[in-house]
Coordinates of C-alpha atoms in Angstrom, one line a residue:
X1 CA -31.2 67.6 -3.7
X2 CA -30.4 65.0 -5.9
X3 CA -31.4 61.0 -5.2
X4 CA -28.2 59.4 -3.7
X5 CA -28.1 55.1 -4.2
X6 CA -29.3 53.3 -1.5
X7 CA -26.4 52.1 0.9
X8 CA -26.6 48.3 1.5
X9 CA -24.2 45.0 2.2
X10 CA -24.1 43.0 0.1
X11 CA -21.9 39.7 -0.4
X12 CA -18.7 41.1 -1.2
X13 CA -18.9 43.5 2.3
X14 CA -20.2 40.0 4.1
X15 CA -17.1 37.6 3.4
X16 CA -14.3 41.0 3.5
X17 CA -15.7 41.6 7.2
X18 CA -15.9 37.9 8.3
X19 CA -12.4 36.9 6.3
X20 CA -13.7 34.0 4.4
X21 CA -15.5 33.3 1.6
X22 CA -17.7 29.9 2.1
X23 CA -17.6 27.6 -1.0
X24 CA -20.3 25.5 -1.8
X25 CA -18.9 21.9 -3.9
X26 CA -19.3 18.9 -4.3
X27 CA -19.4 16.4 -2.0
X28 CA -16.5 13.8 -3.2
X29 CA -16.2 14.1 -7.1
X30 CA -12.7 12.9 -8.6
X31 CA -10.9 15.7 -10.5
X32 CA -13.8 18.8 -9.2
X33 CA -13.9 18.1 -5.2
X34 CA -12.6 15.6 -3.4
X35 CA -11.1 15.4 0.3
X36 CA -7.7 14.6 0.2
X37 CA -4.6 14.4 3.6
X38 CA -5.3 16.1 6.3
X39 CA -8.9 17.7 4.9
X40 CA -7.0 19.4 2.0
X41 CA -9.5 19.0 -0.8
X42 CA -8.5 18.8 -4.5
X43 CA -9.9 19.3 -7.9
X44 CA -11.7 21.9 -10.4
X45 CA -14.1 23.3 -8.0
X46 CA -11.8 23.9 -5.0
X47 CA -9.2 25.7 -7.4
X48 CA -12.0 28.6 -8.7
X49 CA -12.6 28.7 -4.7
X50 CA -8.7 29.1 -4.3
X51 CA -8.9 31.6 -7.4
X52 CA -11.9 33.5 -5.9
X53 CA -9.9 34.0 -2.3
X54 CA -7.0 35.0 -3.8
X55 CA -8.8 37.9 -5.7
X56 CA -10.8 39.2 -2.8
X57 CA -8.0 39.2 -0.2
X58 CA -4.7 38.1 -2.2
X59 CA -4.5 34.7 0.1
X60 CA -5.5 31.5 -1.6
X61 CA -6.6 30.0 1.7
X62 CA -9.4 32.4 3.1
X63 CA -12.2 29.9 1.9
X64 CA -14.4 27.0 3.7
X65 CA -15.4 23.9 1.8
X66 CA -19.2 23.2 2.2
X67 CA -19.9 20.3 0.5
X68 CA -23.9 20.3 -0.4
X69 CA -25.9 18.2 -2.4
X70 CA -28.0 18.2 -5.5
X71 CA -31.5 18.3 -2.7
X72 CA -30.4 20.8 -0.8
X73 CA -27.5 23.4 -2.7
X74 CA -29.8 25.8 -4.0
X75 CA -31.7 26.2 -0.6
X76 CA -28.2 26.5 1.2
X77 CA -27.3 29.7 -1.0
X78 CA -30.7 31.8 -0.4
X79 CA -30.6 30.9 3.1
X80 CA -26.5 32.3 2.8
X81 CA -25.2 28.9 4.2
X82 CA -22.5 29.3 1.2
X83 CA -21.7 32.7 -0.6
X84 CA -21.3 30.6 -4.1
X85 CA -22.3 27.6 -5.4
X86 CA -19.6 25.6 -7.4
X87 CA -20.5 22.5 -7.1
X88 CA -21.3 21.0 -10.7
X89 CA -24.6 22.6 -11.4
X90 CA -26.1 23.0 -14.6
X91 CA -27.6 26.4 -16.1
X92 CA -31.4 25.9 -16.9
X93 CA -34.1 28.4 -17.8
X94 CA -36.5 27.7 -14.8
X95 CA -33.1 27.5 -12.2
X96 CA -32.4 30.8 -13.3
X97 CA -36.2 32.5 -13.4
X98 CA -37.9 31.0 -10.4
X99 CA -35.3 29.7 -7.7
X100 CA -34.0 33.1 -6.5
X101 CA -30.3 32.7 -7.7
X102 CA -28.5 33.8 -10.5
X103 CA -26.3 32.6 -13.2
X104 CA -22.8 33.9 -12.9
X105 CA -20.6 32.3 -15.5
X106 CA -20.4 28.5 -16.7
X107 CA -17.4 26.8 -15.8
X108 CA -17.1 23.0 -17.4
X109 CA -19.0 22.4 -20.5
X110 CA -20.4 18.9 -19.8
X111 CA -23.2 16.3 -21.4
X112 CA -24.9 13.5 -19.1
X113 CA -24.6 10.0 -20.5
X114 CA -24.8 6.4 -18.8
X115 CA -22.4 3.9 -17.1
X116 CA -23.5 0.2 -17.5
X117 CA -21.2 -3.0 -16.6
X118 CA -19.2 -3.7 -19.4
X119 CA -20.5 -7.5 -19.6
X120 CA -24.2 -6.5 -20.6
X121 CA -22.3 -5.6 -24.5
X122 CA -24.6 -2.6 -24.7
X123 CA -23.2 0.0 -26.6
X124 CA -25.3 2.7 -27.5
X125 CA -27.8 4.3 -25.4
X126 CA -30.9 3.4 -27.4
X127 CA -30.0 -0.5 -26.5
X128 CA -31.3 0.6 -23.1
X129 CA -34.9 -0.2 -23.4
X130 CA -36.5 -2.1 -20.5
X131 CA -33.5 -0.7 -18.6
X132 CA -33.7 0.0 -14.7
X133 CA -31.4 2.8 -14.2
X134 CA -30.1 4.6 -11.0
X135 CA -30.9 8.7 -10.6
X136 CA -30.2 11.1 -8.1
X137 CA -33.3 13.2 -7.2
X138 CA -33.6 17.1 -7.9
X139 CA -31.2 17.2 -10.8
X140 CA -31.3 17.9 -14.6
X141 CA -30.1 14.1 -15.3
X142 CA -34.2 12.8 -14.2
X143 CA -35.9 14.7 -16.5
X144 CA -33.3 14.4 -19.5
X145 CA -33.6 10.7 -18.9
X146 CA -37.4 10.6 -18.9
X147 CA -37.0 12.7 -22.1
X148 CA -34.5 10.6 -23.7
X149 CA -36.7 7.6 -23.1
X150 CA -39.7 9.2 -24.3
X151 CA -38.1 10.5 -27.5
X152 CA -36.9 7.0 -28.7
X153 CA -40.3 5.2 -27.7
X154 CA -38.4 3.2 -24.7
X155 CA -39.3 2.3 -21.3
X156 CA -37.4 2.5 -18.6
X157 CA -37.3 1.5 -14.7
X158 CA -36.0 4.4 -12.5
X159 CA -34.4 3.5 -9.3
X160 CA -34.0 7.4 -7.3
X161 CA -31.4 7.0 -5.1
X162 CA -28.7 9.9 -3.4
X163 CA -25.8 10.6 -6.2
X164 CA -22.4 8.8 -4.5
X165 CA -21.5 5.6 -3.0
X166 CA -24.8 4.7 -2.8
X167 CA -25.6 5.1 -6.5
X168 CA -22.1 3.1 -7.2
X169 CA -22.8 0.2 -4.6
X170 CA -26.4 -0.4 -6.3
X171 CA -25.1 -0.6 -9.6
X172 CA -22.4 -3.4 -8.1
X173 CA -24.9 -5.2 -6.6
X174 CA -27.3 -5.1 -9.1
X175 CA -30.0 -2.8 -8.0
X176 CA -29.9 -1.3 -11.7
X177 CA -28.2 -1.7 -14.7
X178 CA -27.1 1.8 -15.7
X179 CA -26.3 4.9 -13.6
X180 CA -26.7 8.2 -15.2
X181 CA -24.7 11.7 -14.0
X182 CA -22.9 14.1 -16.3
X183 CA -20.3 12.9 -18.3
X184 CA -17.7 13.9 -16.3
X185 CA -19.3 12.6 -13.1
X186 CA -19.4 9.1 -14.8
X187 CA -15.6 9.0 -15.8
X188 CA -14.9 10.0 -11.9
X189 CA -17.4 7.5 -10.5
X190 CA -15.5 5.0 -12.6
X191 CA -12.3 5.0 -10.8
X192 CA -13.8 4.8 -7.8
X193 CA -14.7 1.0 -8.5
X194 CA -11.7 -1.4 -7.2
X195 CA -12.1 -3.0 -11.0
X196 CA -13.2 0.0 -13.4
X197 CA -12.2 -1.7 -16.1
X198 CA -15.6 -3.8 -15.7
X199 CA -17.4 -0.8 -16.2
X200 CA -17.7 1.2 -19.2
X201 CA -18.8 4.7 -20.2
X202 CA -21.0 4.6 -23.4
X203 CA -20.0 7.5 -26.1
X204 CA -23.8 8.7 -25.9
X205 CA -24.5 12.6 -24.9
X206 CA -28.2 13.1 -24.4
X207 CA -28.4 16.7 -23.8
X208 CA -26.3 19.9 -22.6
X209 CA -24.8 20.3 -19.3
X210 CA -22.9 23.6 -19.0
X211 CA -21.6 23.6 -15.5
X212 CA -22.4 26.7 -13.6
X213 CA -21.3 29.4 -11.2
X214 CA -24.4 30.6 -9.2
X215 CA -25.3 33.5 -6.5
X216 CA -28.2 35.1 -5.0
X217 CA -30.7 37.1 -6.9
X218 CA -30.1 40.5 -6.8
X219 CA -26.2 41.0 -5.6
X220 CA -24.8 42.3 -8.5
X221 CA -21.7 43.9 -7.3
X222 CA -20.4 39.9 -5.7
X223 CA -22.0 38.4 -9.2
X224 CA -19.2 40.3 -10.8
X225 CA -16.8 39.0 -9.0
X226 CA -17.2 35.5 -9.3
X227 CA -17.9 36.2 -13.1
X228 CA -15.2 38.0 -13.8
X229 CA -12.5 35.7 -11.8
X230 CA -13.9 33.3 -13.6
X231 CA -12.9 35.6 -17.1
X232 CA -9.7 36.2 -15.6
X233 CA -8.6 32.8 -15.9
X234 CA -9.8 32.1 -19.4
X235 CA -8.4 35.4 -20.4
X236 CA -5.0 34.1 -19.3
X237 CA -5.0 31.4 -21.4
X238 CA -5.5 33.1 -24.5
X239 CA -2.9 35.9 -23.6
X240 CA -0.6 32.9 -22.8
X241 CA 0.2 34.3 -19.2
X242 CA 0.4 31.0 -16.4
X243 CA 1.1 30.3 -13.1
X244 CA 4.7 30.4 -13.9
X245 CA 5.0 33.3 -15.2
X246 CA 2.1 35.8 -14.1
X247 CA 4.6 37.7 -12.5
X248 CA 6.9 38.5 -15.1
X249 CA 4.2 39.5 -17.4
X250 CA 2.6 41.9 -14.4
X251 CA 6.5 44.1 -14.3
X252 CA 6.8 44.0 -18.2
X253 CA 3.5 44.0 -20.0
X254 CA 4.1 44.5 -23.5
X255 CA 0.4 43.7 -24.5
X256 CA -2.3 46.8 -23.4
X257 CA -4.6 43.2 -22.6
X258 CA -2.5 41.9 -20.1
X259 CA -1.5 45.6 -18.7
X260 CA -4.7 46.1 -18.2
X261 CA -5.7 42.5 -16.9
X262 CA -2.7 42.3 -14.4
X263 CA -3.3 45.9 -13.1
X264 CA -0.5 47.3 -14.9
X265 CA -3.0 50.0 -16.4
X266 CA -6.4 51.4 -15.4
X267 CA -8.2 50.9 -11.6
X268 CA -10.0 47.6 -13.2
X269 CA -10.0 46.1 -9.7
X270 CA -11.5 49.0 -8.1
X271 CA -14.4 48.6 -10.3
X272 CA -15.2 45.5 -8.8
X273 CA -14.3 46.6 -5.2
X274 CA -11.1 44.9 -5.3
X275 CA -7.2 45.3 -5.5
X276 CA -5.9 46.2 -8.6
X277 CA -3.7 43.1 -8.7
X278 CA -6.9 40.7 -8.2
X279 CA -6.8 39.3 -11.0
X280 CA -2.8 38.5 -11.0
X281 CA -3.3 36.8 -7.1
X282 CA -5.8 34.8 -9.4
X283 CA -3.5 33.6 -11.5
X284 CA -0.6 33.5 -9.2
X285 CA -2.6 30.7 -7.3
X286 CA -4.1 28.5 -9.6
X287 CA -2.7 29.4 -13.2
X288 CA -4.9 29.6 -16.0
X289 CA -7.9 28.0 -17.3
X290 CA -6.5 25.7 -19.1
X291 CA -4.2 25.2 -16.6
X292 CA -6.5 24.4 -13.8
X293 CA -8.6 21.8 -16.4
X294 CA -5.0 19.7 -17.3
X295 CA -3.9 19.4 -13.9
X296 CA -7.3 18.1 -12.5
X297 CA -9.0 16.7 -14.7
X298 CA -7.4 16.2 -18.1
X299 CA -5.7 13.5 -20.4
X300 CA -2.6 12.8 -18.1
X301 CA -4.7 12.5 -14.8
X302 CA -7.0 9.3 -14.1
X303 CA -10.3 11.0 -15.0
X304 CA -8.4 11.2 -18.5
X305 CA -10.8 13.8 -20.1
X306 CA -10.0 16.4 -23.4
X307 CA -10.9 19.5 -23.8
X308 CA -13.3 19.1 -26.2
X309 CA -16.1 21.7 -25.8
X310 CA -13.6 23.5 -23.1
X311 CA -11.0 24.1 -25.3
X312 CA -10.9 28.2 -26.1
X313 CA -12.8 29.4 -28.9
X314 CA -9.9 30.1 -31.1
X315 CA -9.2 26.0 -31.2
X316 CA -12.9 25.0 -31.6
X317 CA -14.5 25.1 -28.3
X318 CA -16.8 27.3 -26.5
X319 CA -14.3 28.8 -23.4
X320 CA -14.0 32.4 -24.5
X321 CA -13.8 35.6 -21.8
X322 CA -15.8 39.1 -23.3
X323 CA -12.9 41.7 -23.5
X324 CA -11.4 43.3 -20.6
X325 CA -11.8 47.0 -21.4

């Protein structure tokens, strides 16, 4: 007799039997995750969540929020306290070898820079020496600062303290003089000051922070998934196909692409242990890519951001989805 595969459960069969997928975000980050009335929360990371229910059961509201932090969000995926972590996380070598997760797709293209009062008239980073700076514990931003530092011969006083209001209250009061975070993270933290205007952003980006999807090691089937909802939605963009009108395209498809992408042509869903139309439900709930990034986070919301680096590839960024085929 032949070897048959190994029968086992993995995430996907997990959140289909209990009818909910738990989300692991942010805790309170304009424009990503952020609690709004009645415990509705808002922003980036709560639409892929939105995106990723409506694929696996066609209903954008099957998810739980679960807010973790920086200490403890990789711990609460391998213990399975969250089936995905969304939270703003960047993708690093030794995060993907050694933690027991995975890398599943990036999601915001991001830098990490500094926020400084706007009355100390620093502005450029490498003004900074002799600096005491606020940082959050356990994240990319400590050691990128210590390298920073180190590369421009400059000393620097670090302050750890929890990423937050905590962070925001000690730069107030005086605790440090800059706060540190990912770019995007700065521009939110801004408008959460009752005068941001005092406060300014400087134009320095000291290293790469692509903004990542993660899983648990070895669950290939649910790392497709989340990887290829993420696609989905960048795919949309490019074939032009929104919120608005995902459902005309899906009963007329004149493109093969968006045939097959809408589940017009071929059992594409199947493959992934999904309906055919998973990928449409997506859309249908959160629109596009490009989409999702403008009505969150971009120039005509407070956070104010471009596209920049997550514009598609075809307009000089680096957002691109491999083919569906």
């Amino acid at each position: 007799m032949g070897a048959t595969a190994p029968v086992f459960a993995d995430t996907l069969d997990d959140v289909k039997k209990r009818g909910f997928l738990r989300c692991g975000t942010g805790e309170a980050k304009a424009g990503f995750a952020m609690p709004g009335d009645n415990n509705q929360w808002q922003g980036m990371e709560i639409d892929y969540c939105k995106a990723l229910s409506s694929a696996v059961f066609g209903d954008e509201t099957k998810f739980e929020v679960v807010p973790v932090t920086s200490k403890v969000r990789f711990t609460s995926l391998t213990s399975r306290e969250i089936d995905v972590l969304v939270k703003g996380t960047t993708w690093t070598y030794s995060r993907d070898a050694k933690l027991g997760v995975d890398f599943a797709a990036y999601w915001f293209f991001d830098g990490q820079g500094f926020l400084i009062k706007k009355e100390l008239g620093v502005t450029s980073a490498k003004q900074l020496n002799g600096a005491t700076i606020c940082i959050s514990p356990g994240t990319t931003s400590e050691k990128n600062v210590a390298d920073f530092f180190r590369t421009y011969d400059m000393k620097y006083k670090p302050v750890v303290i929890k990423a937050g209001p905590e962070t925001l209250d000690a730069l107030q009061k005086g605790r440090c003089d800059v706060i540190t975070n990912d770019l995007s993270a700065l521009a939110s933290d801004r408008q959460k000051f009752t005068n941001p205007d005092d406060f300014v952003v400087l134009q320095d980006n000291i290293a790469k922070e692509p903004l990542s999807l993660y899983v648990r090691q070895n669950d290939s089937r649910w790392k497709d998934v989340i990887t290829w909802t993420r696609n989905a939605l960048v795919e949309a963009e490019e074939l032009g196909i929104t919120q608005e009108n995902v459902g005309q395209h899906a009963k007329h498809p004149i493109d093969p692409r968006v045939a097959r992408l809408l589940g017009a042509k071929g059992a594409y869903g199947e493959m992934l242990g999904l309906p055919n139309t998973w990928a449409h439900d997506a859309i249908s709930a959160v629109g596009n890519y490009g989409e999702i990034f403008e009505r969150n986070v971009g120039e005509q919301t407070r956070m104010g951001l471009t596209r920049n680096l997550n514009q598609q590839w075809y307009d000089g960024g680096l957002v691109f989805a491999p083919p569906f085929r």
